[in-house]
């Protein structure tokens, strides 16, 4: 016996130590995309990847308000200049033509490879005449005196054409004093692109700090009223960093609050600090085991999973409550132990297995977040149960004062007696719930992924406003071209441009961006080179072309030189753009990801129409223009991600139902009686229906976390129902009062834990809380009201 | 001490120089100060005008072309920082300066740029705007100014201070009468010339 005690405690300590080491070395994340499904198709994988790491995820939108316009312009320039020197930022845009000197000379030098107008026809005599007379018109124009500097090199205006092509790719906001401002001029706007992806919350948090510090420094430099200006940031990365901070903060706060409340409750009940500490052992062991299991299986632990630790307190603490309160006061350690292992433990074990059955259904979920919750709960409950069963009895000394909590049991039974009179009306609750749920079936579930977002409505509003002001960066709809090599997708993008141009002409879309505007494919560049005539030939044609024009041919020598040079220049490749700010634009639209090349062609919604694009019409048009070896997909990011989420919501529903079926099967096998089974299941089903009824009446749409909450209601409630369904000897009134007491305390602790969670500002956590707290209470009440056994009279002890 | 009105009083000399300046100003005003005062007066007169509407004819003589290019249109000015140059012939196009932003519209295309990013554009539009607005500090920052006036007519000659601008432009000359601009002549460094003749339109 002495040896057994040593082994049990030793093994437990060892496992706790190992779990602690694993838990402290685990990587923690609060990236909401853990709740994004692992996508089944290549296009959806690309989509999820884009949401996590794509260009849009890397943008931080910066808004400066307060002070006056010119002070804000100074701040904008100061902030941008500081950020541009930092390697963490890939680009900082504020409307200044920063680095545009480089861009202009690059575009000018390579104009004959980049201009879409360069064709054989343009360099024949009539084409030259037309182009050059247009050039003369430009000389007559208000900017003519500037254009004349270009004219001798570029009489056909190719460099202006190249600028105009790029102009189509960007929809810049209005500028004041040379920097971007909102339409009402009250906001000065900047966009910072980070090197790190938006889902890298650590890097995003550092980038945010860097922006704030640079802004402070710019304020100090500007002096005067600059101090009154306010900086506001938004964007996916900002959300990720803020979400993590919020979740971390909430998890700590909620854990502390509910731990304190439950500890106070247990202290009042037990009136013994050692018992309280023993009661916490299963909880702490379970939480550590759960974290360690998740860390080992998934590599990272999500913050929300930790938040779930709070909920584990709700169920795991129950085990020790049952042990401490229901254990008969024996005449020594052995008597008590025998009663515990023979009569109580099987019921607790069945309740625990029931819960595990429920959570096991989450394991195969495509949502990594849900699979984590499932594994965490299973491991946590198993560890808590085993510690309660084997470790605590070994640790507890026989001379511990027995717990007497008769008042709670008596109060509870006093409440129950009138309630049991209403038993026959309970079916009304079920009928009403089924009716309401049927009527509301369309609105019952929230199918939008945004429902899980921890970002506040105000922050989303600011984000929406800034996006609207800044134009393009909200890439909601796009055509994605996927292929095995860079040039193939560039060629496909070029051939798609004609299709998209007709859609623009028909007003289906307002415009689009394409990587081929930044960099044409090598094939296209070679074709343009081939259409440039040799020097002597060009001179002859030029002489004929300007014969009717007032141009002095001898002054156009630089033009002849430049064309001759362009004919033999090497075609441009992506790396050649790296000296310019154009590289950022190209990088965003031409992406290499896991061995494949993707060209992104973001679509702009038609101005006349609403904010959305008729994606089906675009898809139809795109289908007609296949390029061999390149797959074209039209994506509506919001529609796709909502569709993915809806798919996984359905999957989770299906899995939960399977879990429920498994629970019924488990109970049927262990109870071996249909009536007993019905008695255990009925209060659980009633509780679930009543909670659903409450949400439906309150008009709250349910998300995937509410579903998990319902599963928890069944898991926790099954313990109550099993205790009530147990055949107690009728004469043992004392035992049944003790049972009532333990259930009341266990239920109170659960309601406290989840009730605290309900006040969380993180939707994922509050969804759990608002479901489980009322659900657990109702499950206990329904189980008690439906139980057949005699209620102990209030006076019995 | 030979020309105290050119120097800045400094150190111990300051009181004496100030006195000397005061005495000498009576003599000096016969030459440069007379121009100074009337340039300031002109600027004040111009600044008082909040709105202007004029037609223009611009003739450009360029070495690359065999003949002079002529264009015409109208100028609309709203104090203090909006100037629109609308060319009607030979092709309709506009150049607008508003809040430091330049936008040039040609056919369906609009080119936009910040004035501070393209200082080369200043002589064509911002210099005219600053003159109309009577912003002497702006003009003095960019150019060496020389002002002559005889009777109601005046001539403002501007030579770029910045070497970068001087490489493109040799000088700008604005002729006017009272608070009206009559002619803007721009000479580029390579010998080309643009002459813009302005005639005021009196809005009803």
mmCIF file with all atom_site columns, C-alpha atoms in Angstrom, chain A residues 264-348:
data_model
loop_
_atom_site.group_PDB
_atom_site.id
_atom_site.type_symbol
_atom_site.label_atom_id
_atom_site.label_alt_id
_atom_site.label_comp_id
_atom_site.label_asym_id
_atom_site.label_entity_id
_atom_site.label_seq_id
_atom_site.pdbx_PDB_ins_code
_atom_site.Cartn_x
_atom_site.Cartn_y
_atom_site.Cartn_z
_atom_site.occupancy
_atom_site.B_iso_or_equiv
_atom_site.pdbx_formal_charge
_atom_site.auth_seq_id
_atom_site.auth_comp_id
_atom_site.auth_asym_id
_atom_site.auth_atom_id
_atom_site.pdbx_PDB_model_num
ATOM 1  C CA . UNK A 1 264 ? -14.324 31.653 -2.468  1.00 0.00 ? 264 UNK A CA 1
ATOM 2  C CA . UNK A 1 265 ? -17.334 29.437 -3.055  1.00 0.00 ? 265 UNK A CA 1
ATOM 3  C CA . UNK A 1 266 ? -15.394 26.267 -2.278  1.00 0.00 ? 266 UNK A CA 1
ATOM 4  C CA . UNK A 1 267 ? -13.819 27.827 0.778   1.00 0.00 ? 267 UNK A CA 1
ATOM 5  C CA . UNK A 1 268 ? -17.282 28.721 2.072   1.00 0.00 ? 268 UNK A CA 1
ATOM 6  C CA . UNK A 1 269 ? -18.439 25.171 1.439   1.00 0.00 ? 269 UNK A CA 1
ATOM 7  C CA . UNK A 1 270 ? -15.394 23.244 2.620   1.00 0.00 ? 270 UNK A CA 1
ATOM 8  C CA . UNK A 1 271 ? -14.244 25.644 5.314   1.00 0.00 ? 271 UNK A CA 1
ATOM 9  C CA . UNK A 1 272 ? -10.797 24.150 4.783   1.00 0.00 ? 272 UNK A CA 1
ATOM 10 C CA . UNK A 1 273 ? -7.872  25.521 2.811   1.00 0.00 ? 273 UNK A CA 1
ATOM 11 C CA . UNK A 1 274 ? -6.209  22.106 2.321   1.00 0.00 ? 274 UNK A CA 1
ATOM 12 C CA . UNK A 1 275 ? -9.436  20.735 0.803   1.00 0.00 ? 275 UNK A CA 1
ATOM 13 C CA . UNK A 1 276 ? -9.640  23.770 -1.490  1.00 0.00 ? 276 UNK A CA 1
ATOM 14 C CA . UNK A 1 277 ? -6.074  23.175 -2.649  1.00 0.00 ? 277 UNK A CA 1
ATOM 15 C CA . UNK A 1 278 ? -6.733  19.459 -3.179  1.00 0.00 ? 278 UNK A CA 1
ATOM 16 C CA . UNK A 1 279 ? -9.817  20.424 -5.173  1.00 0.00 ? 279 UNK A CA 1
ATOM 17 C CA . UNK A 1 280 ? -7.732  22.575 -7.466  1.00 0.00 ? 280 UNK A CA 1
ATOM 18 C CA . UNK A 1 281 ? -5.180  19.837 -8.186  1.00 0.00 ? 281 UNK A CA 1
ATOM 19 C CA . UNK A 1 282 ? -7.297  18.071 -10.851 1.00 0.00 ? 282 UNK A CA 1
ATOM 20 C CA . UNK A 1 283 ? -8.001  21.403 -12.519 1.00 0.00 ? 283 UNK A CA 1
ATOM 21 C CA . UNK A 1 284 ? -4.366  22.502 -12.690 1.00 0.00 ? 284 UNK A CA 1
ATOM 22 C CA . UNK A 1 285 ? -3.172  19.040 -13.738 1.00 0.00 ? 285 UNK A CA 1
ATOM 23 C CA . UNK A 1 286 ? -5.870  18.876 -16.401 1.00 0.00 ? 286 UNK A CA 1
ATOM 24 C CA . UNK A 1 287 ? -5.065  22.340 -17.776 1.00 0.00 ? 287 UNK A CA 1
ATOM 25 C CA . UNK A 1 288 ? -1.341  21.551 -17.973 1.00 0.00 ? 288 UNK A CA 1
ATOM 26 C CA . UNK A 1 289 ? -1.971  18.190 -19.624 1.00 0.00 ? 289 UNK A CA 1
ATOM 27 C CA . UNK A 1 290 ? -4.363  19.792 -22.097 1.00 0.00 ? 290 UNK A CA 1
ATOM 28 C CA . UNK A 1 291 ? -1.911  22.534 -23.108 1.00 0.00 ? 291 UNK A CA 1
ATOM 29 C CA . UNK A 1 292 ? 0.926   20.025 -23.403 1.00 0.00 ? 292 UNK A CA 1
ATOM 30 C CA . UNK A 1 293 ? -1.178  17.722 -25.595 1.00 0.00 ? 293 UNK A CA 1
ATOM 31 C CA . UNK A 1 294 ? -2.187  20.584 -27.898 1.00 0.00 ? 294 UNK A CA 1
ATOM 32 C CA . UNK A 1 295 ? 1.390   21.867 -28.090 1.00 0.00 ? 295 UNK A CA 1
ATOM 33 C CA . UNK A 1 296 ? 2.704   18.412 -28.971 1.00 0.00 ? 296 UNK A CA 1
ATOM 34 C CA . UNK A 1 297 ? 0.013   17.691 -31.545 1.00 0.00 ? 297 UNK A CA 1
ATOM 35 C CA . UNK A 1 298 ? -0.368  21.115 -33.237 1.00 0.00 ? 298 UNK A CA 1
ATOM 36 C CA . UNK A 1 299 ? 2.940   22.869 -32.600 1.00 0.00 ? 299 UNK A CA 1
ATOM 37 C CA . UNK A 1 300 ? 1.168   26.064 -31.512 1.00 0.00 ? 300 UNK A CA 1
ATOM 38 C CA . UNK A 1 301 ? -1.420  26.764 -28.839 1.00 0.00 ? 301 UNK A CA 1
ATOM 39 C CA . UNK A 1 302 ? -4.153  29.241 -29.617 1.00 0.00 ? 302 UNK A CA 1
ATOM 40 C CA . UNK A 1 303 ? -5.052  31.914 -27.068 1.00 0.00 ? 303 UNK A CA 1
ATOM 41 C CA . UNK A 1 304 ? -8.686  30.929 -27.279 1.00 0.00 ? 304 UNK A CA 1
ATOM 42 C CA . UNK A 1 305 ? -7.747  27.388 -26.312 1.00 0.00 ? 305 UNK A CA 1
ATOM 43 C CA . UNK A 1 306 ? -6.218  28.840 -23.171 1.00 0.00 ? 306 UNK A CA 1
ATOM 44 C CA . UNK A 1 307 ? -9.436  30.748 -22.601 1.00 0.00 ? 307 UNK A CA 1
ATOM 45 C CA . UNK A 1 308 ? -11.041 27.369 -22.662 1.00 0.00 ? 308 UNK A CA 1
ATOM 46 C CA . UNK A 1 309 ? -8.981  26.546 -19.596 1.00 0.00 ? 309 UNK A CA 1
ATOM 47 C CA . UNK A 1 310 ? -11.414 28.695 -17.682 1.00 0.00 ? 310 UNK A CA 1
ATOM 48 C CA . UNK A 1 311 ? -14.225 26.452 -18.785 1.00 0.00 ? 311 UNK A CA 1
ATOM 49 C CA . UNK A 1 312 ? -12.292 23.374 -17.790 1.00 0.00 ? 312 UNK A CA 1
ATOM 50 C CA . UNK A 1 313 ? -12.378 24.680 -14.232 1.00 0.00 ? 313 UNK A CA 1
ATOM 51 C CA . UNK A 1 314 ? -16.122 24.507 -14.595 1.00 0.00 ? 314 UNK A CA 1
ATOM 52 C CA . UNK A 1 315 ? -16.198 20.781 -15.136 1.00 0.00 ? 315 UNK A CA 1
ATOM 53 C CA . UNK A 1 316 ? -12.967 19.440 -13.641 1.00 0.00 ? 316 UNK A CA 1
ATOM 54 C CA . UNK A 1 317 ? -13.547 21.061 -10.272 1.00 0.00 ? 317 UNK A CA 1
ATOM 55 C CA . UNK A 1 318 ? -16.838 19.153 -10.103 1.00 0.00 ? 318 UNK A CA 1
ATOM 56 C CA . UNK A 1 319 ? -15.053 15.831 -9.756  1.00 0.00 ? 319 UNK A CA 1
ATOM 57 C CA . UNK A 1 320 ? -13.384 16.772 -6.538  1.00 0.00 ? 320 UNK A CA 1
ATOM 58 C CA . UNK A 1 321 ? -16.586 18.405 -5.317  1.00 0.00 ? 321 UNK A CA 1
ATOM 59 C CA . UNK A 1 322 ? -18.381 15.094 -5.772  1.00 0.00 ? 322 UNK A CA 1
ATOM 60 C CA . UNK A 1 323 ? -15.544 13.325 -4.010  1.00 0.00 ? 323 UNK A CA 1
ATOM 61 C CA . UNK A 1 324 ? -15.308 15.652 -1.047  1.00 0.00 ? 324 UNK A CA 1
ATOM 62 C CA . UNK A 1 325 ? -19.008 16.161 -0.469  1.00 0.00 ? 325 UNK A CA 1
ATOM 63 C CA . UNK A 1 326 ? -20.539 12.844 -1.364  1.00 0.00 ? 326 UNK A CA 1
ATOM 64 C CA . UNK A 1 327 ? -17.944 10.622 0.254   1.00 0.00 ? 327 UNK A CA 1
ATOM 65 C CA . UNK A 1 328 ? -19.485 9.015  3.269   1.00 0.00 ? 328 UNK A CA 1
ATOM 66 C CA . UNK A 1 329 ? -17.819 9.801  6.563   1.00 0.00 ? 329 UNK A CA 1
ATOM 67 C CA . UNK A 1 330 ? -16.175 6.518  7.166   1.00 0.00 ? 330 UNK A CA 1
ATOM 68 C CA . UNK A 1 331 ? -14.450 5.265  10.193  1.00 0.00 ? 331 UNK A CA 1
ATOM 69 C CA . UNK A 1 332 ? -11.095 5.654  8.523   1.00 0.00 ? 332 UNK A CA 1
ATOM 70 C CA . UNK A 1 333 ? -9.444  6.224  5.221   1.00 0.00 ? 333 UNK A CA 1
ATOM 71 C CA . UNK A 1 334 ? -10.199 2.781  3.893   1.00 0.00 ? 334 UNK A CA 1
ATOM 72 C CA . UNK A 1 335 ? -13.932 2.847  4.462   1.00 0.00 ? 335 UNK A CA 1
ATOM 73 C CA . UNK A 1 336 ? -14.208 6.171  2.745   1.00 0.00 ? 336 UNK A CA 1
ATOM 74 C CA . UNK A 1 337 ? -12.033 5.013  -0.109  1.00 0.00 ? 337 UNK A CA 1
ATOM 75 C CA . UNK A 1 338 ? -14.087 1.893  -0.674  1.00 0.00 ? 338 UNK A CA 1
ATOM 76 C CA . UNK A 1 339 ? -17.322 3.867  -0.814  1.00 0.00 ? 339 UNK A CA 1
ATOM 77 C CA . UNK A 1 340 ? -15.719 6.321  -3.249  1.00 0.00 ? 340 UNK A CA 1
ATOM 78 C CA . UNK A 1 341 ? -14.318 3.740  -5.648  1.00 0.00 ? 341 UNK A CA 1
ATOM 79 C CA . UNK A 1 342 ? -17.323 1.415  -5.513  1.00 0.00 ? 342 UNK A CA 1
ATOM 80 C CA . UNK A 1 343 ? -20.298 3.746  -5.665  1.00 0.00 ? 343 UNK A CA 1
ATOM 81 C CA . UNK A 1 344 ? -19.299 7.282  -6.694  1.00 0.00 ? 344 UNK A CA 1
ATOM 82 C CA . UNK A 1 345 ? -16.459 6.814  -9.120  1.00 0.00 ? 345 UNK A CA 1
ATOM 83 C CA . UNK A 1 346 ? -18.405 4.722  -11.682 1.00 0.00 ? 346 UNK A CA 1
ATOM 84 C CA . UNK A 1 347 ? -20.971 7.525  -12.018 1.00 0.00 ? 347 UNK A CA 1
ATOM 85 C CA . UNK A 1 348 ? -18.295 10.206 -12.329 1.00 0.00 ? 348 UNK A CA 1
#
